[in-house]
Amino acid sequence: DADVTQTPRNRITKTGKRIMLECSQTKGHDRMYWYRQDPGLGLRLIYYSFDVKDINKGEISDGYSVSRQAQAKFSLSLESAIPNQTALYFCATSAPRDSSGANVLTFGAGSRLTVL
Amino acid sequence: QKEVEQDPGPLSVPEGAIVSLNCTYSNSAFQYFMWYRQYSRKGPELLMYTYSSGNKEDGRFTAQVDKSSKYISLFIRDSQPSDSATYLCASNTGNQFYFGTGTSLTVIP
């Protein structure tokens, strides 16, 4: 099984619908992130969480909300989806530092969302 | 100005060529510099990272950082078709990660 699992992998929905993307991890990491990736814009941070009681907005949080249900689970919700939220969404995890002192991200395989 | 800038390419090379992928960054506080590889329809995976200035080699891949010019490079020797992917450079300041937009590389057999 993958270290970071995202569901669904693909979703097509209509404008105005509520959508939830889920992420679970077996890395045992405290830190979890949600990014969206758009062509030419790269990865942009939506929300991040350093533990179950810690939620922080990223650079593009408007229109999104998150829930950290447990150390291993971090879900992203679009309360009322709009077409410009069509993108590839990635969940990622990190530990504060690995054995060499580096702080690196482990990504899930992505959730492709299309809003019609 | 973005924290990390990267030429998006695309870059197309023949098999066996040496590939050079480059980024620049603006934040002097950056200390760790990472390269991620992303295959089509997959998530980015960490390829390698370096700390501060200098080189780090891993097989056919060499990562290089020049902090004086704020320049990050990834060299791929003897490139293979399996190296065809998008390569993202990144750095972080502990809590935040900053990514380049990615360079698309195609290695032609």
Coordinates of N, CA and C in Angstrom, one line a residue:
Chain A
D1 N 0.8 -1.2 0.0 CA 0.0 0.0 0.0 C 0.9 1.2 0.0
A2 N 0.3 2.3 -0.6 CA 1.1 3.5 -0.7 C 1.2 4.2 0.7
D3 N 2.3 4.9 0.9 CA 2.4 5.6 2.2 C 1.4 6.7 2.4
V4 N 1.0 7.4 1.3 CA 0.0 8.4 1.3 C -1.0 8.1 0.3
T5 N -2.3 7.9 0.7 CA -3.4 7.4 -0.1 C -4.4 8.5 -0.3
Q6 N -4.8 8.8 -1.5 CA -5.8 9.8 -1.7 C -7.0 9.2 -2.4
T7 N -8.2 9.6 -2.0 CA -9.4 9.2 -2.6 C -10.4 10.3 -2.8
P8 N -11.1 10.4 -3.9 CA -11.0 9.6 -5.0 C -9.8 10.0 -5.9
R9 N -9.4 9.2 -6.9 CA -8.3 9.5 -7.8 C -8.8 10.4 -8.9
N10 N -10.1 10.3 -9.2 CA -10.7 11.1 -10.3 C -12.1 11.4 -9.9
R11 N -12.5 12.7 -10.1 CA -13.9 13.0 -9.8 C -14.3 14.1 -10.7
I12 N -15.5 13.9 -11.3 CA -16.2 14.9 -12.1 C -17.4 15.4 -11.4
T13 N -17.6 16.6 -11.2 CA -18.8 17.1 -10.5 C -19.3 18.4 -11.2
K14 N -20.4 18.9 -10.7 CA -21.0 20.1 -11.2 C -20.8 21.3 -10.3
T15 N -20.9 22.4 -10.9 CA -20.8 23.7 -10.2 C -21.9 23.7 -9.1
G16 N -21.4 24.1 -7.9 CA -22.3 24.3 -6.7 C -22.3 23.0 -5.8
K17 N -21.8 21.9 -6.3 CA -21.8 20.7 -5.5 C -20.7 20.8 -4.4
R18 N -20.9 20.1 -3.3 CA -19.9 20.0 -2.2 C -19.1 18.7 -2.5
I19 N -17.8 18.9 -2.4 CA -16.9 17.8 -2.7 C -15.9 17.6 -1.6
M20 N -15.6 16.3 -1.3 CA -14.6 16.1 -0.3 C -13.5 15.2 -0.9
L21 N -12.3 15.6 -0.7 CA -11.1 14.7 -1.1 C -10.5 14.2 0.2
E22 N -10.2 13.0 0.3 CA -9.6 12.4 1.5 C -8.2 11.9 1.3
C23 N -7.5 12.0 2.4 CA -6.1 11.6 2.4 C -5.8 10.9 3.7
S24 N -5.1 9.7 3.6 CA -4.7 9.0 4.8 C -3.2 8.6 4.6
Q25 N -2.5 8.5 5.7 CA -1.1 8.2 5.6 C -0.6 7.2 6.6
T26 N 0.4 6.4 6.2 CA 0.9 5.4 7.1 C 2.4 5.7 7.5
K27 N 2.8 7.0 7.2 CA 4.2 7.4 7.5 C 4.4 7.7 9.0
G28 N 3.3 7.9 9.7 CA 3.4 8.4 11.1 C 3.9 9.8 11.2
H29 N 3.7 10.6 10.1 CA 4.1 12.0 10.2 C 3.0 12.8 10.8
D30 N 3.5 13.9 11.5 CA 2.5 14.8 12.1 C 2.0 15.8 11.1
R31 N 2.9 16.2 10.2 CA 2.5 17.3 9.3 C 1.9 16.8 8.0
M32 N 0.8 17.4 7.7 CA 0.1 17.1 6.4 C -0.3 18.4 5.7
Y33 N -0.4 18.2 4.4 CA -0.5 19.4 3.5 C -1.5 19.1 2.4
W34 N -2.2 20.1 1.9 CA -3.0 20.0 0.6 C -2.5 21.0 -0.3
Y35 N -2.1 20.5 -1.6 CA -1.7 21.4 -2.6 C -2.6 21.2 -3.8
R36 N -2.7 22.2 -4.7 CA -3.3 22.0 -6.0 C -2.2 22.3 -7.0
Q37 N -2.3 21.6 -8.1 CA -1.3 21.8 -9.2 C -2.0 22.2 -10.5
D38 N -1.6 23.3 -11.1 CA -2.2 23.7 -12.4 C -1.1 24.0 -13.4
P39 N -1.3 23.7 -14.6 CA -0.3 23.9 -15.6 C 0.2 25.3 -15.6
G40 N 1.5 25.5 -15.6 CA 2.1 26.8 -15.6 C 2.2 27.5 -14.3
L41 N 1.4 27.0 -13.3 CA 1.4 27.6 -12.0 C 2.1 26.8 -10.9
G42 N 2.4 25.5 -11.2 CA 3.1 24.7 -10.3 C 2.2 24.3 -9.1
L43 N 2.8 23.9 -8.0 CA 2.1 23.5 -6.8 C 1.9 24.7 -5.9
R44 N 0.6 24.8 -5.5 CA 0.3 25.9 -4.6 C -0.4 25.4 -3.3
L45 N 0.0 25.9 -2.2 CA -0.4 25.4 -0.9 C -1.8 25.9 -0.6
I46 N -2.7 24.9 -0.2 CA -4.1 25.3 0.1 C -4.2 25.4 1.7
Y47 N -3.9 24.3 2.4 CA -3.9 24.3 3.8 C -2.8 23.3 4.3
Y48 N -2.4 23.5 5.5 CA -1.5 22.6 6.1 C -1.8 22.5 7.6
S49 N -1.4 21.3 8.2 CA -1.7 21.0 9.6 C -0.5 20.3 10.2
F50 N 0.0 20.8 11.3 CA 1.1 20.3 12.0 C 0.8 19.3 13.1
D51 N -0.5 19.3 13.5 CA -1.0 18.2 14.3 C -2.5 18.3 14.3
V52 N -3.2 17.4 15.0 CA -4.6 17.3 14.9 C -5.3 18.6 15.3
K53 N -4.7 19.4 16.2 CA -5.4 20.6 16.7 C -4.8 21.9 16.0
D54 N -4.0 21.7 15.0 CA -3.3 22.8 14.3 C -3.7 22.8 12.8
I55 N -4.4 23.8 12.4 CA -4.8 24.0 11.0 C -4.4 25.4 10.6
N56 N -3.7 25.5 9.4 CA -3.3 26.7 8.9 C -3.6 26.9 7.4
K57 N -4.0 28.2 7.1 CA -4.2 28.5 5.7 C -2.9 28.6 4.9
G58 N -3.0 28.2 3.7 CA -1.9 28.4 2.7 C -2.2 29.6 1.9
E59 N -1.5 29.7 0.7 CA -1.7 30.9 -0.1 C -3.0 31.0 -0.9
I60 N -3.7 29.8 -1.0 CA -4.9 29.9 -1.8 C -6.1 29.1 -1.1
S61 N -6.4 29.5 0.1 CA -7.4 28.8 0.9 C -8.8 29.1 0.6
D62 N -9.1 30.3 0.0 CA -10.5 30.7 -0.3 C -11.2 29.7 -1.1
G63 N -12.4 29.3 -0.6 CA -13.2 28.3 -1.3 C -13.0 26.9 -0.9
Y64 N -12.0 26.7 0.1 CA -11.7 25.4 0.6 C -11.8 25.4 2.1
S65 N -12.0 24.2 2.6 CA -11.9 24.0 4.1 C -11.2 22.6 4.3
V66 N -10.7 22.4 5.5 CA -10.1 21.1 5.8 C -10.5 20.6 7.1
S67 N -10.3 19.3 7.3 CA -10.5 18.7 8.6 C -9.4 17.7 8.9
R68 N -8.8 17.8 10.1 CA -7.8 16.8 10.5 C -8.5 15.9 11.5
Q69 N -9.0 14.7 11.0 CA -9.8 13.8 11.8 C -8.9 13.0 12.8
A70 N -7.6 12.8 12.4 CA -6.7 12.0 13.2 C -5.3 12.3 12.7
Q71 N -4.3 11.8 13.4 CA -3.0 12.1 12.9 C -2.8 11.7 11.5
A72 N -3.4 10.5 11.1 CA -3.2 10.0 9.8 C -4.2 10.4 8.7
K73 N -5.2 11.2 9.1 CA -6.2 11.6 8.1 C -6.4 13.1 8.0
F74 N -6.5 13.6 6.8 CA -6.6 15.0 6.5 C -7.4 15.1 5.2
S75 N -8.6 15.7 5.4 CA -9.5 15.8 4.2 C -9.7 17.3 3.8
L76 N -9.9 17.4 2.5 CA -10.1 18.7 1.9 C -11.5 18.8 1.3
S77 N -12.2 19.9 1.6 CA -13.6 20.1 1.1 C -13.7 21.3 0.3
L78 N -14.5 21.2 -0.8 CA -14.9 22.3 -1.6 C -16.4 22.5 -1.3
E79 N -16.7 23.5 -0.6 CA -18.1 23.7 -0.1 C -19.1 23.9 -1.2
S80 N -18.7 24.6 -2.3 CA -19.5 24.9 -3.4 C -18.6 25.0 -4.6
A81 N -18.4 23.9 -5.3 CA -17.3 23.8 -6.3 C -17.6 24.7 -7.5
I82 N -16.6 25.3 -8.0 CA -16.7 26.2 -9.2 C -15.7 25.7 -10.3
P83 N -15.9 26.0 -11.5 CA -15.0 25.5 -12.6 C -13.5 25.8 -12.4
N84 N -13.2 27.0 -11.8 CA -11.8 27.3 -11.7 C -11.1 26.5 -10.6
Q85 N -11.8 25.6 -9.9 CA -11.2 24.7 -9.0 C -10.9 23.4 -9.6
T86 N -11.1 23.3 -10.9 CA -10.7 22.2 -11.7 C -9.1 22.1 -11.7
A87 N -8.6 21.0 -11.1 CA -7.1 21.0 -10.9 C -6.8 19.6 -10.5
L88 N -5.5 19.4 -10.3 CA -4.9 18.1 -9.7 C -4.6 18.5 -8.3
Y89 N -5.1 17.7 -7.3 CA -4.9 18.0 -5.9 C -4.0 16.9 -5.3
F90 N -3.0 17.4 -4.5 CA -2.1 16.5 -3.9 C -2.1 16.7 -2.4
C91 N -2.2 15.6 -1.7 CA -1.9 15.5 -0.3 C -0.4 15.2 -0.1
A92 N 0.2 15.7 1.0 CA 1.6 15.4 1.3 C 1.8 15.4 2.8
T93 N 2.8 14.7 3.2 CA 3.2 14.6 4.6 C 4.6 14.9 4.8
S94 N 5.0 15.3 6.0 CA 6.4 15.5 6.3 C 6.6 15.3 7.8
A95 N 7.8 14.9 8.1 CA 8.2 14.9 9.5 C 9.0 16.2 9.7
P96 N 9.1 16.6 11.0 CA 9.8 17.9 11.2 C 11.3 17.8 10.6
R97 N 12.0 16.7 10.8 CA 13.3 16.6 10.3 C 13.5 15.1 10.1
D98 N 14.3 14.7 9.0 CA 14.6 13.3 8.9 C 16.0 13.2 9.6
S99 N 16.6 12.0 9.5 CA 17.8 11.7 10.2 C 19.0 12.6 9.8
S100 N 18.9 13.2 8.6 CA 20.0 14.1 8.2 C 19.7 15.5 8.5
G101 N 18.5 15.8 9.0 CA 18.1 17.1 9.3 C 17.2 17.8 8.3
A102 N 17.0 17.1 7.2 CA 16.1 17.7 6.1 C 14.7 17.5 6.4
N103 N 13.9 18.4 5.9 CA 12.4 18.3 6.0 C 11.9 18.1 4.6
V104 N 11.5 16.9 4.3 CA 11.0 16.7 2.9 C 9.6 16.2 2.9
L105 N 9.0 16.4 1.7 CA 7.6 16.0 1.6 C 7.4 14.7 0.9
T106 N 6.4 13.9 1.3 CA 6.0 12.7 0.6 C 4.6 12.9 0.1
F107 N 4.4 12.8 -1.2 CA 3.2 13.1 -1.8 C 2.3 11.8 -2.1
G108 N 1.0 12.0 -2.1 CA 0.1 11.0 -2.6 C 0.1 11.0 -4.1
A109 N -0.7 10.2 -4.7 CA -0.7 10.0 -6.2 C -1.6 11.1 -6.8
G110 N -2.4 11.8 -6.1 CA -3.2 12.9 -6.6 C -4.6 12.6 -6.8
S111 N -5.5 13.6 -6.8 CA -6.9 13.5 -7.1 C -7.2 14.5 -8.1
R112 N -7.6 14.0 -9.3 CA -8.0 14.9 -10.4 C -9.4 15.3 -10.3
L113 N -9.7 16.6 -10.1 CA -11.0 17.1 -10.0 C -11.4 17.9 -11.2
T114 N -12.6 17.6 -11.7 CA -13.1 18.4 -12.8 C -14.5 19.0 -12.4
V115 N -14.6 20.3 -12.5 CA -15.9 20.9 -12.1 C -16.5 21.5 -13.4
L116 N -17.7 21.0 -13.7 CA -18.3 21.4 -15.0 C -19.3 22.6 -14.7
Chain B
Q1 N 7.6 38.5 -7.1 CA 8.6 37.6 -7.6 C 8.4 36.3 -6.8
K2 N 8.3 35.1 -7.5 CA 8.2 33.9 -6.8 C 9.5 33.5 -6.1
E3 N 9.3 32.8 -5.0 CA 10.4 32.4 -4.2 C 11.4 31.5 -5.0
V4 N 10.8 30.6 -5.8 CA 11.6 29.7 -6.6 C 11.2 29.9 -8.1
E5 N 12.1 30.1 -9.0 CA 11.7 30.3 -10.4 C 12.4 29.1 -11.2
Q6 N 11.6 28.6 -12.1 CA 12.2 27.5 -12.9 C 11.7 27.6 -14.4
D7 N 12.6 27.4 -15.3 CA 12.3 27.4 -16.7 C 11.4 26.2 -17.0
P8 N 10.2 26.4 -17.5 CA 9.2 25.3 -17.7 C 9.5 24.4 -18.9
G9 N 10.5 24.8 -19.7 CA 10.8 24.0 -20.9 C 9.6 24.1 -21.9
P10 N 9.2 23.1 -22.6 CA 9.7 21.7 -22.5 C 11.1 21.5 -23.0
L11 N 11.8 20.4 -22.5 CA 13.1 20.1 -22.9 C 13.1 18.7 -23.6
S12 N 13.7 18.6 -24.7 CA 13.7 17.3 -25.5 C 15.1 17.0 -25.8
V13 N 15.6 15.8 -25.4 CA 17.0 15.5 -25.7 C 17.1 14.0 -26.2
P14 N 18.1 13.7 -26.9 CA 18.3 12.3 -27.4 C 18.8 11.4 -26.2
E15 N 18.5 10.2 -26.3 CA 19.0 9.2 -25.3 C 20.5 9.3 -25.2
G16 N 21.1 9.3 -23.9 CA 22.5 9.4 -23.7 C 23.0 10.8 -23.5
A17 N 22.2 11.8 -23.7 CA 22.6 13.2 -23.6 C 22.8 13.6 -22.1
I18 N 23.5 14.6 -21.8 CA 23.6 15.2 -20.5 C 22.5 16.3 -20.4
V19 N 21.7 16.2 -19.4 CA 20.7 17.1 -19.2 C 21.0 18.1 -18.0
S20 N 20.7 19.3 -18.2 CA 20.9 20.3 -17.2 C 19.6 21.0 -16.9
L21 N 19.1 20.9 -15.7 CA 17.9 21.6 -15.3 C 18.2 22.6 -14.2
N22 N 17.6 23.8 -14.3 CA 18.0 24.9 -13.5 C 16.9 25.7 -12.8
C23 N 17.2 26.2 -11.7 CA 16.3 27.0 -10.9 C 17.0 28.2 -10.3
T24 N 16.3 29.2 -10.0 CA 16.9 30.3 -9.2 C 15.9 30.5 -8.0
Y25 N 16.5 31.1 -6.9 CA 15.6 31.3 -5.7 C 16.0 32.7 -5.2
S26 N 15.1 33.2 -4.4 CA 15.3 34.6 -3.9 C 15.5 34.7 -2.4
N27 N 15.2 33.7 -1.6 CA 15.2 33.8 -0.2 C 16.6 33.3 0.4
S28 N 17.3 34.1 0.9 CA 18.7 33.8 1.5 C 18.6 32.8 2.6
A29 N 17.4 32.7 3.2 CA 17.2 31.8 4.4 C 17.1 30.3 4.0
F30 N 16.9 30.1 2.7 CA 16.8 28.7 2.3 C 18.1 27.9 2.5
Q31 N 18.0 26.7 3.1 CA 19.2 25.9 3.3 C 19.1 24.5 2.7
Y32 N 17.9 24.0 2.6 CA 17.8 22.7 2.0 C 17.1 22.9 0.6
F33 N 17.7 22.2 -0.4 CA 17.2 22.3 -1.8 C 16.9 20.9 -2.3
M34 N 15.7 20.8 -2.8 CA 15.2 19.5 -3.2 C 14.9 19.4 -4.7
W35 N 15.0 18.2 -5.3 CA 14.5 18.0 -6.6 C 13.5 16.8 -6.5
Y36 N 12.3 17.1 -7.1 CA 11.3 16.1 -7.2 C 11.1 15.7 -8.6
R37 N 10.8 14.5 -8.9 CA 10.5 14.0 -10.2 C 9.0 13.6 -10.2
Q38 N 8.3 14.0 -11.3 CA 6.9 13.7 -11.4 C 6.6 13.1 -12.7
Y39 N 6.2 11.8 -12.7 CA 5.7 11.2 -13.9 C 4.3 11.5 -14.2
S40 N 3.9 11.4 -15.5 CA 2.5 11.7 -15.8 C 1.5 11.0 -15.0
R41 N 0.5 11.7 -14.5 CA -0.5 11.1 -13.7 C -0.1 10.5 -12.4
K42 N 1.1 11.0 -11.9 CA 1.6 10.5 -10.6 C 1.9 11.7 -9.7
G43 N 2.1 11.4 -8.4 CA 2.5 12.5 -7.5 C 4.0 12.7 -7.6
P44 N 4.5 13.9 -7.2 CA 5.9 14.1 -7.2 C 6.6 13.2 -6.2
E45 N 7.8 12.7 -6.6 CA 8.6 11.9 -5.7 C 9.9 12.5 -5.5
L46 N 10.4 12.5 -4.3 CA 11.7 13.1 -4.0 C 12.8 12.3 -4.7
L47 N 13.6 13.1 -5.5 CA 14.7 12.5 -6.2 C 16.0 12.6 -5.4
M48 N 16.3 13.8 -4.9 CA 17.4 14.0 -4.0 C 17.4 15.4 -3.4
Y49 N 18.2 15.6 -2.4 CA 18.2 17.0 -1.8 C 19.6 17.3 -1.4
T50 N 19.9 18.6 -1.3 CA 21.3 19.0 -0.9 C 21.1 20.0 0.2
Y51 N 22.1 20.1 1.0 CA 22.1 21.1 2.1 C 23.1 22.2 1.8
S52 N 22.7 23.4 1.9 CA 23.6 24.6 1.6 C 24.2 24.5 0.3
S53 N 25.4 25.0 0.1 CA 26.1 25.0 -1.2 C 26.8 23.7 -1.4
G54 N 27.1 23.4 -2.7 CA 27.9 22.3 -3.0 C 27.2 21.3 -3.9
N55 N 27.8 20.2 -4.1 CA 27.3 19.1 -5.0 C 26.9 17.9 -4.2
K56 N 25.9 17.2 -4.8 CA 25.6 15.9 -4.2 C 25.3 14.9 -5.4
E57 N 25.9 13.8 -5.4 CA 25.8 12.9 -6.5 C 25.0 11.6 -6.1
D58 N 24.2 11.1 -7.0 CA 23.5 9.9 -6.7 C 23.3 9.2 -8.0
G59 N 24.2 8.2 -8.3 CA 24.1 7.6 -9.6 C 24.3 8.5 -10.8
R60 N 23.4 8.6 -11.7 CA 23.5 9.4 -12.8 C 23.1 10.9 -12.6
F61 N 22.6 11.1 -11.4 CA 22.1 12.4 -11.0 C 23.0 13.2 -10.1
T62 N 23.2 14.5 -10.4 CA 24.0 15.4 -9.6 C 23.2 16.6 -9.3
A63 N 23.1 17.0 -8.0 CA 22.4 18.2 -7.6 C 23.5 19.2 -7.2
Q64 N 23.3 20.4 -7.6 CA 24.3 21.5 -7.3 C 23.6 22.7 -6.8
V65 N 24.2 23.3 -5.8 CA 23.6 24.6 -5.3 C 24.8 25.6 -5.2
D66 N 24.5 26.8 -5.7 CA 25.4 27.9 -5.6 C 24.7 29.0 -4.8
K67 N 24.9 29.1 -3.5 CA 24.2 30.1 -2.7 C 24.6 31.5 -3.0
S68 N 25.8 31.7 -3.5 CA 26.2 33.1 -3.8 C 25.4 33.7 -5.0
S69 N 25.0 32.8 -5.9 CA 24.2 33.3 -7.0 C 22.8 32.8 -6.9
K70 N 22.4 32.1 -5.9 CA 21.1 31.6 -5.6 C 20.6 30.8 -6.8
Y71 N 21.4 29.8 -7.2 CA 21.2 29.0 -8.4 C 21.2 27.5 -8.0
I72 N 20.2 26.8 -8.5 CA 20.1 25.4 -8.2 C 20.1 24.6 -9.5
S73 N 20.8 23.5 -9.6 CA 20.9 22.8 -10.8 C 20.8 21.3 -10.5
L74 N 20.2 20.6 -11.5 CA 20.2 19.1 -11.5 C 20.8 18.7 -12.9
F75 N 21.8 17.8 -12.8 CA 22.4 17.3 -14.0 C 22.1 15.8 -14.1
I76 N 21.7 15.3 -15.3 CA 21.4 13.9 -15.5 C 22.4 13.5 -16.6
R77 N 23.2 12.5 -16.2 CA 24.2 12.0 -17.2 C 23.5 10.7 -17.8
D78 N 24.0 10.5 -19.1 CA 23.5 9.3 -19.8 C 22.0 9.2 -19.7
S79 N 21.3 10.2 -20.1 CA 19.8 10.2 -19.9 C 19.2 9.1 -20.6
Q80 N 18.1 8.6 -20.0 CA 17.4 7.4 -20.5 C 15.9 7.8 -20.7
P81 N 15.2 7.1 -21.6 CA 13.8 7.4 -21.8 C 13.0 7.3 -20.6
S82 N 13.4 6.5 -19.6 CA 12.7 6.4 -18.3 C 12.9 7.7 -17.5
D83 N 13.8 8.6 -17.9 CA 13.9 9.9 -17.2 C 12.9 10.9 -17.6
S84 N 12.1 10.6 -18.7 CA 11.1 11.5 -19.2 C 10.1 11.7 -18.1
A85 N 10.0 13.0 -17.7 CA 9.1 13.3 -16.5 C 9.2 14.8 -16.4
T86 N 8.4 15.3 -15.4 CA 8.6 16.7 -15.0 C 9.4 16.8 -13.8
Y87 N 10.4 17.7 -13.7 CA 11.3 17.9 -12.6 C 11.0 19.2 -11.9
L88 N 10.7 19.1 -10.6 CA 10.4 20.3 -9.8 C 11.6 20.5 -8.8
C89 N 12.0 21.7 -8.8 CA 13.0 22.1 -7.7 C 12.2 22.7 -6.6
A90 N 12.7 22.7 -5.4 CA 12.0 23.2 -4.2 C 13.0 23.5 -3.1
S91 N 12.5 24.4 -2.2 CA 13.3 24.6 -1.0 C 12.3 24.9 0.1
N92 N 12.8 25.0 1.3 CA 11.8 25.3 2.4 C 12.5 26.1 3.5
T93 N 11.7 26.7 4.3 CA 12.2 27.4 5.5 C 11.6 26.8 6.8
G94 N 11.6 25.5 6.8 CA 11.1 24.8 8.0 C 9.6 24.5 7.9
N95 N 8.8 25.5 7.9 CA 7.3 25.3 7.9 C 6.7 25.4 6.5
Q96 N 7.4 26.1 5.6 CA 6.8 26.3 4.3 C 7.8 25.7 3.2
F97 N 7.1 25.1 2.2 CA 7.9 24.6 1.0 C 7.6 25.5 -0.2
Y98 N 8.6 25.8 -1.0 CA 8.4 26.6 -2.2 C 8.9 25.8 -3.4
F99 N 8.0 25.7 -4.4 CA 8.3 24.9 -5.5 C 8.4 25.8 -6.8
G100 N 9.3 25.3 -7.7 CA 9.3 25.9 -9.0 C 8.1 25.3 -9.8
T101 N 7.9 25.8 -10.9 CA 6.7 25.3 -11.7 C 7.0 24.0 -12.4
G102 N 8.2 23.6 -12.5 CA 8.5 22.3 -13.1 C 9.0 22.4 -14.5
T103 N 10.0 21.6 -14.9 CA 10.5 21.5 -16.2 C 10.2 20.1 -16.8
S104 N 9.5 20.1 -17.9 CA 9.1 18.9 -18.6 C 10.2 18.4 -19.5
L105 N 10.7 17.2 -19.2 CA 11.8 16.6 -19.9 C 11.3 15.4 -20.7
T106 N 11.7 15.3 -22.0 CA 11.5 14.1 -22.8 C 12.8 13.6 -23.3
V107 N 13.1 12.4 -23.1 CA 14.3 11.7 -23.6 C 13.9 10.8 -24.7
I108 N 14.4 11.1 -25.9 CA 14.0 10.4 -27.1 C 14.9 9.2 -27.4
P109 N 14.4 8.0 -27.5 CA 15.2 6.8 -27.8 C 16.0 6.9 -29.1

